[in-house]
Coordinates of C-alpha atoms in Angstrom, one line a residue:
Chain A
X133 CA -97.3 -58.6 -20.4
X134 CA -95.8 -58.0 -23.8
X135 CA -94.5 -54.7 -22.9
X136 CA -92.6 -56.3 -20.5
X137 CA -91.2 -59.3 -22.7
X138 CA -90.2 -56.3 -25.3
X139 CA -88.3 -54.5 -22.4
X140 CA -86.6 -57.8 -21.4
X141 CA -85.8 -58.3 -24.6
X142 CA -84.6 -55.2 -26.0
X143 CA -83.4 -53.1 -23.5
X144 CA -84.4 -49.4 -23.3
X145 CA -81.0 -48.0 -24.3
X146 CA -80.8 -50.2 -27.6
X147 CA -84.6 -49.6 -28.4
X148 CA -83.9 -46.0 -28.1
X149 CA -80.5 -45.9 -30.4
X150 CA -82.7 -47.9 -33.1
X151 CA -85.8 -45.7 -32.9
X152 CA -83.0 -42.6 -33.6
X153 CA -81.9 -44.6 -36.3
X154 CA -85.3 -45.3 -38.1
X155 CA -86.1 -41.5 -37.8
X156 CA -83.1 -40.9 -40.0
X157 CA -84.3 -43.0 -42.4
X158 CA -86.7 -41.0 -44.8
X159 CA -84.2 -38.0 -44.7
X160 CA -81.5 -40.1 -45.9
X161 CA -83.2 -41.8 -48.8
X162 CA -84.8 -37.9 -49.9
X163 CA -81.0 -36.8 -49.7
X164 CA -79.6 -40.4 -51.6
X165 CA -82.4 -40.4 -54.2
X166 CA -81.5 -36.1 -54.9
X167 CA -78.1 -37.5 -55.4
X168 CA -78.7 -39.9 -57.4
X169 CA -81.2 -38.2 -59.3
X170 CA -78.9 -34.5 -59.8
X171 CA -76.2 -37.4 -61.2
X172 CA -78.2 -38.3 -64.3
X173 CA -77.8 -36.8 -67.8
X174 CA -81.9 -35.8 -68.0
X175 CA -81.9 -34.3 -64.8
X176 CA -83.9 -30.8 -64.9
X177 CA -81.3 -28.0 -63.6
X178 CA -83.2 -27.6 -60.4
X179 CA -82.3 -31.2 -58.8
X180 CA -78.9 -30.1 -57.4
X181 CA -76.6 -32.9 -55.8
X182 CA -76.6 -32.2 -51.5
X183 CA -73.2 -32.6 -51.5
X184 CA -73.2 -29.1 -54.3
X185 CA -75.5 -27.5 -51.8
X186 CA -73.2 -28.8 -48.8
X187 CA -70.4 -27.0 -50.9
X188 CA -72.3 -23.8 -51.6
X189 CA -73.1 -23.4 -47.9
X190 CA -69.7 -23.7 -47.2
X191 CA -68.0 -21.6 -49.7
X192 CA -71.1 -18.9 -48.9
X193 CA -70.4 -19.4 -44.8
X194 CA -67.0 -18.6 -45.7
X195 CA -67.4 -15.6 -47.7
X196 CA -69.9 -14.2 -45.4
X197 CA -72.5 -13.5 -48.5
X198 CA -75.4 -15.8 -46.5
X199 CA -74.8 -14.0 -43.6
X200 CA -75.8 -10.5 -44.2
X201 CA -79.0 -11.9 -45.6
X202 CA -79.7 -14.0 -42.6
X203 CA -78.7 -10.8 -40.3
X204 CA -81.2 -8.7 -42.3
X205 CA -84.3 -11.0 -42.2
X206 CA -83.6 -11.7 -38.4
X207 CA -83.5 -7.9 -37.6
X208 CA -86.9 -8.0 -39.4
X209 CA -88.4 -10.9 -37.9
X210 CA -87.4 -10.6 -34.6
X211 CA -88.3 -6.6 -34.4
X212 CA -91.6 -7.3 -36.0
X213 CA -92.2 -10.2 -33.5
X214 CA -91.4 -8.1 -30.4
X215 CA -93.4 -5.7 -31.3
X216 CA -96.4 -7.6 -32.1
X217 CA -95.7 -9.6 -29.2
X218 CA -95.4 -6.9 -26.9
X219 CA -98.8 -5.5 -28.1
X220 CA -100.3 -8.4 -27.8
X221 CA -99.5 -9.5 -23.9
X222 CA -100.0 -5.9 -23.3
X223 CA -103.8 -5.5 -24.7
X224 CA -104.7 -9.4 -23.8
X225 CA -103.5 -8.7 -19.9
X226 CA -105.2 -4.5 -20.1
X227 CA -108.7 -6.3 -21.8
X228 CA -108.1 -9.0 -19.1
X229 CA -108.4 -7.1 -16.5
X230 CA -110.6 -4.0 -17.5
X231 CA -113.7 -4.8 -18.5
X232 CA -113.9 -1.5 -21.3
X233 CA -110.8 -2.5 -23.0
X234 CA -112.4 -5.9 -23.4
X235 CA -115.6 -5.1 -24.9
X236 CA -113.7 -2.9 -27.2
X237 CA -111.1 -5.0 -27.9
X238 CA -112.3 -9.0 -27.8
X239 CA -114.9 -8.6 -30.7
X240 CA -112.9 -6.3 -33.1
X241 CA -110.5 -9.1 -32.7
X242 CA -112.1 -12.2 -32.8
X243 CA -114.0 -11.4 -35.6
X244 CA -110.5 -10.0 -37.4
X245 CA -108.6 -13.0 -36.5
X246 CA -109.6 -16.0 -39.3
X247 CA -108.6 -12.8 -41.9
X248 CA -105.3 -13.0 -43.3
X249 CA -103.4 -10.4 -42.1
X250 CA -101.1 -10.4 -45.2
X251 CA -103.6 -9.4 -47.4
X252 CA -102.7 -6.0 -46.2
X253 CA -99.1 -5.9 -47.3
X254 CA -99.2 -4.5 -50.5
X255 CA -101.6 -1.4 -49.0
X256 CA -99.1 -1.4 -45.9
X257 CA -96.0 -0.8 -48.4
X258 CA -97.5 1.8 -50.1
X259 CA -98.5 3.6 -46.9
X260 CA -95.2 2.6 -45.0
X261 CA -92.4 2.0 -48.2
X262 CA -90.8 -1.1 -49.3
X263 CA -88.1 -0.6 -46.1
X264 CA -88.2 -2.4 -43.3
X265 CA -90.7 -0.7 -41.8
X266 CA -93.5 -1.8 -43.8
X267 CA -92.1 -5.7 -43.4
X268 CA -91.6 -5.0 -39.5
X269 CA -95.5 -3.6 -39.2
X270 CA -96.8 -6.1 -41.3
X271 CA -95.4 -9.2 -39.3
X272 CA -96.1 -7.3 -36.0
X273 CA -99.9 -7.0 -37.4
X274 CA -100.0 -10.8 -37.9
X275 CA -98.5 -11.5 -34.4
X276 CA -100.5 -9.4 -33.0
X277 CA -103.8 -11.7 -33.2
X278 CA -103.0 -15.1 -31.7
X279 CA -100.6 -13.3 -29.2
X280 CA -104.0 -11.1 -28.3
X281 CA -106.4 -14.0 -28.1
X282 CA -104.4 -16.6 -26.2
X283 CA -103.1 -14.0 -24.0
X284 CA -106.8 -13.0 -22.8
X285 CA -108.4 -16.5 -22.5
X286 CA -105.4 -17.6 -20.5
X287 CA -105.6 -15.1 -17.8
X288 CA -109.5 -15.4 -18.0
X289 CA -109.4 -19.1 -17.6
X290 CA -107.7 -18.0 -13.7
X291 CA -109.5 -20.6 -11.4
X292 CA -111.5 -17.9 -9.7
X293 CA -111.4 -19.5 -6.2
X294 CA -107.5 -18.7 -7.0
X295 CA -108.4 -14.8 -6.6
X296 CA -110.5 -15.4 -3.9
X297 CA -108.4 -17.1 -1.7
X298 CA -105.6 -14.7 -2.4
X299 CA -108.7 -11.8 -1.6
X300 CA -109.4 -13.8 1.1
X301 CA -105.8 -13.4 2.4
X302 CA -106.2 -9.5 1.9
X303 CA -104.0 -9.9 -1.2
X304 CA -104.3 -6.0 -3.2
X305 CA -105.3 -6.1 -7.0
X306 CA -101.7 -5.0 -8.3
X307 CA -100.6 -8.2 -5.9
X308 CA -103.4 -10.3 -7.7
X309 CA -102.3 -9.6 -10.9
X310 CA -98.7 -10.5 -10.6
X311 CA -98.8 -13.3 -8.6
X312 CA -101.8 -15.0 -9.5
X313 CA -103.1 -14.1 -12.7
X314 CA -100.2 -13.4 -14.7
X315 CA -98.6 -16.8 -13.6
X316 CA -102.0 -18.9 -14.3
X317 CA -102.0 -17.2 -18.0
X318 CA -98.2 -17.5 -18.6
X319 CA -98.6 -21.6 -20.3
X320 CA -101.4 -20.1 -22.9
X321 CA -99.6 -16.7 -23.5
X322 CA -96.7 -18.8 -24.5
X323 CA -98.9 -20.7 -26.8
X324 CA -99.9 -18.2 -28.2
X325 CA -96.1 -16.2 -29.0
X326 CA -95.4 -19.8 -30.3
X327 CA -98.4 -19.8 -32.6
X328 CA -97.0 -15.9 -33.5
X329 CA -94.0 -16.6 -33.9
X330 CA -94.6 -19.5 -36.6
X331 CA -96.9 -16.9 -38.8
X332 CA -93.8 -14.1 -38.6
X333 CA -91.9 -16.1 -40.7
X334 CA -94.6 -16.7 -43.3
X335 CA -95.4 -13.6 -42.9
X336 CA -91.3 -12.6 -43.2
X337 CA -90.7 -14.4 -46.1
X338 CA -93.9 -13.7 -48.1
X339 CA -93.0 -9.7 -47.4
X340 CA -89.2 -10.1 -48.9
X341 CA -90.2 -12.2 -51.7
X342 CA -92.9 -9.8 -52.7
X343 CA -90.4 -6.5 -52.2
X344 CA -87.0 -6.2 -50.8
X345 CA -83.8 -5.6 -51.6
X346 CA -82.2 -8.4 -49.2
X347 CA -83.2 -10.6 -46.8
X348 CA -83.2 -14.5 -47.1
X349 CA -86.8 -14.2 -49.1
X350 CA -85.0 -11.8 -51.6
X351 CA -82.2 -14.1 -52.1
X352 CA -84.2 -16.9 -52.5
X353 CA -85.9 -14.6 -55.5
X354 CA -82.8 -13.6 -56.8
X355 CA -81.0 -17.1 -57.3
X356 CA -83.9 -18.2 -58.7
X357 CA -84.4 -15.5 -61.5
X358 CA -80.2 -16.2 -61.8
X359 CA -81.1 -20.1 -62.0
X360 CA -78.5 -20.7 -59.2
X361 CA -80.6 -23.1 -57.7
X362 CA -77.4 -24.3 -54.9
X363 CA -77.8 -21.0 -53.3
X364 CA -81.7 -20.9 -53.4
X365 CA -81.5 -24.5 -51.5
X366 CA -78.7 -22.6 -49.3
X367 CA -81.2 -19.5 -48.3
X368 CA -84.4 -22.3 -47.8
X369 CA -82.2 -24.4 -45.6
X370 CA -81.3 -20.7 -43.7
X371 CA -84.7 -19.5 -43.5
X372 CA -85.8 -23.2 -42.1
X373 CA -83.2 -23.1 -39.5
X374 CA -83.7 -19.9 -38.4
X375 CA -87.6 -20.5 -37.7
X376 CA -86.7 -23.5 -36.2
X377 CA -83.7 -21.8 -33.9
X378 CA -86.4 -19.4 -32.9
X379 CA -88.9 -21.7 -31.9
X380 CA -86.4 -23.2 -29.9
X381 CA -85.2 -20.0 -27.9
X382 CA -89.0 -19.5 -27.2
X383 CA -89.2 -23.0 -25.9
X384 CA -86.3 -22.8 -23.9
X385 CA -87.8 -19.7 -22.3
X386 CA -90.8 -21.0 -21.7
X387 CA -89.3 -23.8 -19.6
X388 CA -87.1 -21.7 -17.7
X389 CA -90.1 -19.7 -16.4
X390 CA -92.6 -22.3 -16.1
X391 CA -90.3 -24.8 -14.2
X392 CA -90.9 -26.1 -11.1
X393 CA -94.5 -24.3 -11.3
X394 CA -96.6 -25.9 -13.6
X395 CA -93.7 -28.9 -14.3
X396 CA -96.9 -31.0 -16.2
X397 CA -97.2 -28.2 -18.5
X398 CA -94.1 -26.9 -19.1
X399 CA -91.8 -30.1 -19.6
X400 CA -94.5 -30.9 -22.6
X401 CA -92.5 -28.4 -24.6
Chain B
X29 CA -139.7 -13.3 -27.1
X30 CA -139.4 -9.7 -27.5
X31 CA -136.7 -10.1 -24.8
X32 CA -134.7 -12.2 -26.3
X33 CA -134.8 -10.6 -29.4
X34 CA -133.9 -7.3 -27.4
X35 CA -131.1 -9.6 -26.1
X36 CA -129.9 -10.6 -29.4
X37 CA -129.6 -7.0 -30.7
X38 CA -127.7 -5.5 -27.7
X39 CA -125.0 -8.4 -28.4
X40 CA -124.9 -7.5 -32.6
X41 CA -124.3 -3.8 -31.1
X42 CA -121.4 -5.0 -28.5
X43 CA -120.0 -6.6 -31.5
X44 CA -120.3 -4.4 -33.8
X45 CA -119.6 -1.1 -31.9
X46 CA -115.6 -1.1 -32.1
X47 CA -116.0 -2.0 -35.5
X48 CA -118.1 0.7 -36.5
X49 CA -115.7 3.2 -34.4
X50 CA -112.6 2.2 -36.4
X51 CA -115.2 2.9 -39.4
X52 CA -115.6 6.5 -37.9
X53 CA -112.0 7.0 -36.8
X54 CA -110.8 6.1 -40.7
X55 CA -113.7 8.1 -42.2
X56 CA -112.8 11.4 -40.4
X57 CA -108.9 10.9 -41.2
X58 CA -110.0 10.5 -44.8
X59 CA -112.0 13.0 -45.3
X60 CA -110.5 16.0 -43.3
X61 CA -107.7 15.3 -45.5
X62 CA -104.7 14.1 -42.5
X63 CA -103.9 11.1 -44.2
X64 CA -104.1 11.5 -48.2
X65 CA -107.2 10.4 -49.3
X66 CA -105.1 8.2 -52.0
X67 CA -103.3 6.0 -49.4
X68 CA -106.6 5.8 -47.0
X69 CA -109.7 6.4 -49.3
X70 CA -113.2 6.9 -48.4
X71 CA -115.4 4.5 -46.7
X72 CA -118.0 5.4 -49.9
X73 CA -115.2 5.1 -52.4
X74 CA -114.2 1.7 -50.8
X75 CA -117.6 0.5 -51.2
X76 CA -117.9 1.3 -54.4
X77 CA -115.2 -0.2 -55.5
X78 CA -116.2 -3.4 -54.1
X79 CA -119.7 -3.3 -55.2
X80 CA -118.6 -2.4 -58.6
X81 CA -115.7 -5.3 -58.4
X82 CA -118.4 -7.6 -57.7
X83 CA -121.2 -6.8 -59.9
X84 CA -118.9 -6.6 -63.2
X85 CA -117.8 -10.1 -61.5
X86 CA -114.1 -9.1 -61.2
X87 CA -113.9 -9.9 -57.4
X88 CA -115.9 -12.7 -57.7
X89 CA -113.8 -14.5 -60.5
X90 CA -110.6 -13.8 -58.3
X91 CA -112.3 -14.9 -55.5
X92 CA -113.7 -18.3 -56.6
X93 CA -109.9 -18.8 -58.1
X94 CA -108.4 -18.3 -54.4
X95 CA -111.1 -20.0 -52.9
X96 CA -110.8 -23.2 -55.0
X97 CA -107.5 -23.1 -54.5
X98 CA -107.2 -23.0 -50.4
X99 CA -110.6 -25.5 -50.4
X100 CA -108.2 -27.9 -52.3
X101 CA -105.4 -28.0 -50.7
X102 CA -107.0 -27.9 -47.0
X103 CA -108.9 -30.9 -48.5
X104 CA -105.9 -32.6 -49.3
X105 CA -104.4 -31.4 -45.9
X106 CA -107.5 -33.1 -43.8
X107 CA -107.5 -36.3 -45.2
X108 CA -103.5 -36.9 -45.2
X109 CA -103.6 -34.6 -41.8
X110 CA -106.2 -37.2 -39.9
X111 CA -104.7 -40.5 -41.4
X112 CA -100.7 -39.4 -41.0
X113 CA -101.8 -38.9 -37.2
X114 CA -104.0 -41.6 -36.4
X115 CA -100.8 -44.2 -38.2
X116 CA -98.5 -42.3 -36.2
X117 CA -100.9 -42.7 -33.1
X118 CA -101.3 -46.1 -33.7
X119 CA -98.4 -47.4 -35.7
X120 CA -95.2 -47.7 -33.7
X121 CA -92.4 -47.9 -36.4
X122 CA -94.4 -45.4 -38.3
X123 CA -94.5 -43.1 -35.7
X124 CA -90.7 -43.6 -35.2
X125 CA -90.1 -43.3 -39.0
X126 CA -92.2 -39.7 -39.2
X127 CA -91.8 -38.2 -36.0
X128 CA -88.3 -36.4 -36.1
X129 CA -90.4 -34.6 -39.6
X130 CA -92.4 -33.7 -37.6
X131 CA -90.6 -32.4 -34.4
X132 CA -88.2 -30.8 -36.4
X133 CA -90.7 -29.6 -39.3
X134 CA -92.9 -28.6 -37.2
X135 CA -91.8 -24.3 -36.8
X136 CA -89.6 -24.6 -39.8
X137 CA -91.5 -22.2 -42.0
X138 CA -92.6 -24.5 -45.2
X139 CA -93.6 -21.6 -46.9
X140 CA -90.0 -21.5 -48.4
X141 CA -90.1 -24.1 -50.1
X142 CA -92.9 -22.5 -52.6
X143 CA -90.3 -22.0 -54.9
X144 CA -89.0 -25.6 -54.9
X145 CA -92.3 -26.5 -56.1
X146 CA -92.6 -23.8 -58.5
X147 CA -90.0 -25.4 -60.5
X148 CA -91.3 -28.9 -59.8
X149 CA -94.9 -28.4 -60.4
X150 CA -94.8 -25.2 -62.5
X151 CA -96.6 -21.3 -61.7
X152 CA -100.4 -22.5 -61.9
X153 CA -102.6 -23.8 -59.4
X154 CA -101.2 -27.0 -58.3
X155 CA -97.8 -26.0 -56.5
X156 CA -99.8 -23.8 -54.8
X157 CA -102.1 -26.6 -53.4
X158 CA -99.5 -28.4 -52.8
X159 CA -98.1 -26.0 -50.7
X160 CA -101.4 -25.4 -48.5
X161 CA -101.3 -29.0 -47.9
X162 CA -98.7 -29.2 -46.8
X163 CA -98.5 -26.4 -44.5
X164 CA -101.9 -27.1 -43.4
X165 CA -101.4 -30.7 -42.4
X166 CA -99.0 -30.2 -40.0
X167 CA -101.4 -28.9 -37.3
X168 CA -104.3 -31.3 -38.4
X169 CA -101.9 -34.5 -38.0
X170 CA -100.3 -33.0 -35.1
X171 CA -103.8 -32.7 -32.9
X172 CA -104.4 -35.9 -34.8
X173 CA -101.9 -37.6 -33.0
X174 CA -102.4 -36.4 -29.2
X175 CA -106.0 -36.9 -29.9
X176 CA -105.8 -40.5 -30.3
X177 CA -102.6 -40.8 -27.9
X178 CA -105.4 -39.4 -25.4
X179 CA -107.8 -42.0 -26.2
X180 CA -108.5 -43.9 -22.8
X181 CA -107.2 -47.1 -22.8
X182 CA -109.9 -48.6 -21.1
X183 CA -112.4 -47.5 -23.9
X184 CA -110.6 -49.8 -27.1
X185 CA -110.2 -52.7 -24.5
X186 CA -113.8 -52.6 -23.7
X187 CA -114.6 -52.5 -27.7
X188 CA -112.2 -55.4 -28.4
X189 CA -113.5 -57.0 -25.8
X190 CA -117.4 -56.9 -27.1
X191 CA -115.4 -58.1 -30.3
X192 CA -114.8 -55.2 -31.9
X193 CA -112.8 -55.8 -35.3
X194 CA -109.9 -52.9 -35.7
X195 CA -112.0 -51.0 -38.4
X196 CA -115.1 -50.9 -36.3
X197 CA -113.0 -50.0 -32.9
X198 CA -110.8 -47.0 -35.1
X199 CA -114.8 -45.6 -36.6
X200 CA -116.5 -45.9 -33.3
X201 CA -114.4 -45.4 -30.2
X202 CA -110.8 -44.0 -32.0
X203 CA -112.0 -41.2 -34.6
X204 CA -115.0 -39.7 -31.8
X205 CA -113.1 -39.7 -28.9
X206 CA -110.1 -37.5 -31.2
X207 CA -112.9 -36.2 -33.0
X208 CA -112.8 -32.4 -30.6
X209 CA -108.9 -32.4 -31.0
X210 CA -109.1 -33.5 -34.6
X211 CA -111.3 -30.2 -35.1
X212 CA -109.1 -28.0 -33.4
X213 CA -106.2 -29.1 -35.5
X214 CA -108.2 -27.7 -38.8
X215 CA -109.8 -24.5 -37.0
X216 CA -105.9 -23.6 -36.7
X217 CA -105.5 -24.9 -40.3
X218 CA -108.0 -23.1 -42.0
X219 CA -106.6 -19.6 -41.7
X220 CA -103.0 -20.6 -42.6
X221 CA -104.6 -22.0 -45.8
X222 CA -105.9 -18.2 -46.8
X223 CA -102.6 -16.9 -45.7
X224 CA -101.0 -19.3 -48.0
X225 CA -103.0 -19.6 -51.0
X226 CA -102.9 -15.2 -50.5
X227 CA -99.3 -15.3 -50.3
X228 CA -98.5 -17.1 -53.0
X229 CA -100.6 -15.7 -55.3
X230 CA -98.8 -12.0 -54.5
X231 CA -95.4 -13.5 -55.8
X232 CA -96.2 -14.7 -59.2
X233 CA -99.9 -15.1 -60.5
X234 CA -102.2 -13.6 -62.6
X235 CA -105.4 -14.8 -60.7
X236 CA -106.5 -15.1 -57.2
X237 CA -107.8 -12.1 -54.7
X238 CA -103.6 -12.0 -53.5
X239 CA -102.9 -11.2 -57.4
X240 CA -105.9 -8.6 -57.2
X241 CA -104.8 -7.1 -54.1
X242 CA -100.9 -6.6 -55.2
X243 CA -102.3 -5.4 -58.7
X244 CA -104.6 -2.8 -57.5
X245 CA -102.0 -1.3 -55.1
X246 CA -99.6 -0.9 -58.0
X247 CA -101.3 0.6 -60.2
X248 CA -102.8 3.0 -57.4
X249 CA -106.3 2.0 -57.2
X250 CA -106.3 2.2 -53.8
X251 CA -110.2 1.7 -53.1
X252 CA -110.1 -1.9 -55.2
X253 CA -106.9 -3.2 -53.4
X254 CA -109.0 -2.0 -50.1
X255 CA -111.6 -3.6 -51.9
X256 CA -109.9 -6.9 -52.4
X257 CA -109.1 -7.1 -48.7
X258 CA -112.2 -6.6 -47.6
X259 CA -113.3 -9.7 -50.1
X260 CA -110.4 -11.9 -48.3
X261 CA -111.7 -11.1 -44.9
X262 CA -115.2 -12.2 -45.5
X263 CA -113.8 -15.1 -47.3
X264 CA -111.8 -15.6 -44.0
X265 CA -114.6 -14.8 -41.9
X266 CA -117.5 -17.4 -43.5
X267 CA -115.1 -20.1 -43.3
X268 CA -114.5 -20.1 -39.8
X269 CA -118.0 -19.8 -39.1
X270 CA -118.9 -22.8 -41.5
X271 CA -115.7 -24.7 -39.4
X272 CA -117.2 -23.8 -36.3
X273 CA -120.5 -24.7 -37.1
X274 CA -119.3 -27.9 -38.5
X275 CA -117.7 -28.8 -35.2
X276 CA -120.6 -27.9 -33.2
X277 CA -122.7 -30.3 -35.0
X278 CA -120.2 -33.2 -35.0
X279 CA -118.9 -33.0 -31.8
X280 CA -122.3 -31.9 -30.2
X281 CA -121.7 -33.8 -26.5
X282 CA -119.1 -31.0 -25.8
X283 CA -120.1 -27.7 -24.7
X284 CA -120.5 -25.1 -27.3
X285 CA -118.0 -22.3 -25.9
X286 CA -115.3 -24.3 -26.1
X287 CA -115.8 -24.0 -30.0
X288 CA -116.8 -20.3 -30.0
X289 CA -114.0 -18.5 -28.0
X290 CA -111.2 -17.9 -30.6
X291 CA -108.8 -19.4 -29.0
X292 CA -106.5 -21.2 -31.1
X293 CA -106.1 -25.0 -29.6
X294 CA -102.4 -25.1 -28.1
X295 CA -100.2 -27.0 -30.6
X296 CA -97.0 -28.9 -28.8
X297 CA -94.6 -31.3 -29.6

């Protein structure tokens, strides 16, 4: 009853410009109260005005400086996370489907996967050197796990009268794998890359900070020891957007191949 | 009884067997000399170097700092997790003031703002609790929120209608009935809180088992960063099983393999 008077009264179009508009509102006053705050005489240095970091992004855009940064952290995180990735799907679907691979595999892992990963960086940069490779090995490591783990109890969780109706309908193995459990594990394998892809850019940004030359980690070191704290607010708002642009792309995958099939599932994303 | 007991030793030896294989595998490239022993040092020397870490109390001092650390911010990160998602749940302008934080927080990597807290809150321990919590409340409020969304309606009507008042309906029909989803949201917590609290304490710190890790490895004393590592994983490794056994025991009308398989609960927005 009252959800109807509220509809009656306040149509869903105007209800839904005002909800945008209250979600705007805590931003706004965090950036108003930095202004306001950056403007005052006792200020510490590190409360800069949004409109100097507005500025700084713009003059850096301009120049190009941000972007090699951003181009060297996304090689990084993007190589790391295929690889991992790939590794993961790979051994999940293998220990899936071969019963060896999984009694090998699914304890070594569970029992690896409430350790941080990271812990292993410094030992992985002495072994691998403070290049890329080391940074791309380490986040692959850490993608590794949840990519693993979702990837296997998805395709276990297959409703098993699934497989045996496609048995049933003299479907072969290779056929039962493609089509049935591959498809039935896709939802939780993406899950899982999701879950992945939200450590590799801890996991990015812990490895640049720690030891790197460039990279949006580094820069973010590097301002700060140069107390140019415009352009470290510059490289956090990068690094944010770029996890976020990621985890975007993945969703947008994720509902191109999981339309139409499982549309409860997938139109959650 | 003897068969069971014969039981429960076969599954210790499933579990264990891949672990001790990688023990054998690592052994025989340290000691036939393929990998320098420096990089990848004995199992022996390893163990040594943890045993004598721990008995001079090194490790354990390191250990207690990290583990404070991560305990208190996931602390923090439970209570503000639980009540941000059951206002959100329950709360309609609230949820319309902090939802877009959250949608649009949600895969941004928060990690990078470690170094706007450094200068707000200094190098010690409290930016870096402040950072676990808020990296770890994310999932908790999350699963939070679809836990109570999920609550059937039928269940609070019934409870008002036996004249529940709000406090009694939100302790006895709201917080069970999330209670499984509530748990999932910290099992995925808990291990970003490590990762954190490790992290951090690798960039600038002169405790913690991170600081210990990063130390040992450059000043090549490769057996006690090994040693360190092994010190996070157990730290890693209890925790979960304390989580886990904590959920079994709260949320004891659902099956126990729900809680036991590792799979990480699936997190969308």
């Amino acid at each position: 009853m009252t959800a109807l008077r509220k509809s009656v009264a306040c149509p869903a179009r105007a209800r839904s410009t005002l909800r945008g508009l209250i979600g705007w509102t805590l931003p706004v006053l965090l950036l108003v109260a930095m202004q306001w705050a950056a403007g005052r005489h006792d200020a510490p240095r590190y409360v800069v005005a949004p409109t100097t970091i507005a500025a700084t992004i713009w003059h850096l855009l301009v120049s190009g400086e941000l972007y090699v940064d951003t181009v060297a952290s996304g090689i990084r995180s993007y190589s790391g996370f295929v690889l991992g990735a790939t590794f993961g799907v790979f051994i999940g679907l293998l220990s899936a489907v071969w019963r060896k691979a999984e009694a090998f595999f699914d304890p070594l892992v569970s029992t690896l996967y409430p350790v941080p990963k990271i812990a292993l960086l410094p030992v992985i940069i002495t072994w691998l050197g403070f290049g890329d490779i080391s940074k791309i090995a380490v986040i692959a490591v850490a993608v590794f796990f949840p990519t693993f783990i979702n990837t296997l109890y998805g395709a276990r969780a297959t409703p098993v009268r699934l497989i045996w109706a496609a048995r049933n309908m003299g479907a072969k193995r290779a056929y039962i794998f493609w089509h049935v459990v591959l498809p039935a594990a896709l939802p939780q394998i993406f899950t899982g890359l999701r879950t992945g892809l939200a450590l590799s850019f801890i996991v990015l940004f812990a490895a640049e900070m720690v030891g790197s030359h460039n990279g949006l980690g580094d820069l973010i070191m590097r301002s700060q020891d140069a107390m140019r704290y415009d352009w470290m607010y510059a490289a956090i708002l990068a690094i944010g957007l770029l996890g976020f642009i990621s985890d975007r792309i993945l969703l947008a995958v994720r509902r191109k191949l999981l339309a139409n099939k499982y549309s409860g599932e997938a139109n959650r994303g | 009884m003897a068969k069971n007991m014969l039981a429960a030793v076969r599954r210790t030896a499933a579990v264990l067997y891949p672990l001790v294989l990688l023990a054998i595998f690592w052994e025989v490239l340290s000691r036939t000399g393929l990998v320098s022993p420096r990089l990848m040092p004995s199992l022996g020397a390893i163990g040594t170097a943890f045993v004598k870490g721990v008995w001079s109390g090194e490790i354990i001092h390191h250990a207690s700092v990290s583990l404070l650390r991560a305990l208190s911010g996931f602390g923090i990160a439970i209570v503000a997790g639980i009540l941000l998602g059951v206002f959100m749940a329950r709360i309609r302008w609230f949820e319309q003031l902090v939802e877009p934080i959250f949608s649009f927080g949600y895969p941004v990597p928060k990690i990078a703002l470690y170094p706007v807290f450094i200068l707000i809150l200094g190098f010690g321990s409290s930016s870096k609790i402040a950072l676990i919590a808020l990296e770890c409340s994310f999932p908790i409020a999350v699963n939070t929120y679809f836990g109570i969304r999920a609550v059937a309606p039928r269940l609070i009507w019934s409870a008002n209608n036996m004249g529940a008042d709000p406090f009694r309906t939100f302790f006895r029909v709201l917080l069970p009935a999330a209670l499984p989803s509530i748990m999932s949201g910290i099992r995925v917590a808990l291990p970003l809180s490590l990762v954190v609290v490790i992290v951090t304490e690798m960039i600038g710190e002169s405790v913690g088992l991170g600081y210990y890790i990063s130390y040992a490895s450059a000043s090549f004393m490769y057996a006690s960063s090994y040693a360190g590592v092994i010190a996070v994983a157990i730290m890693g490794f209890v925790l979960d099983r304390i989580v886990i056994a904590i959920r079994n025991r709260l949320v004891f009308w659902e099956p126990k393999g729900a809680a036991q398989d590792s799979s990480p609960s699936p997190l969308e927005i």
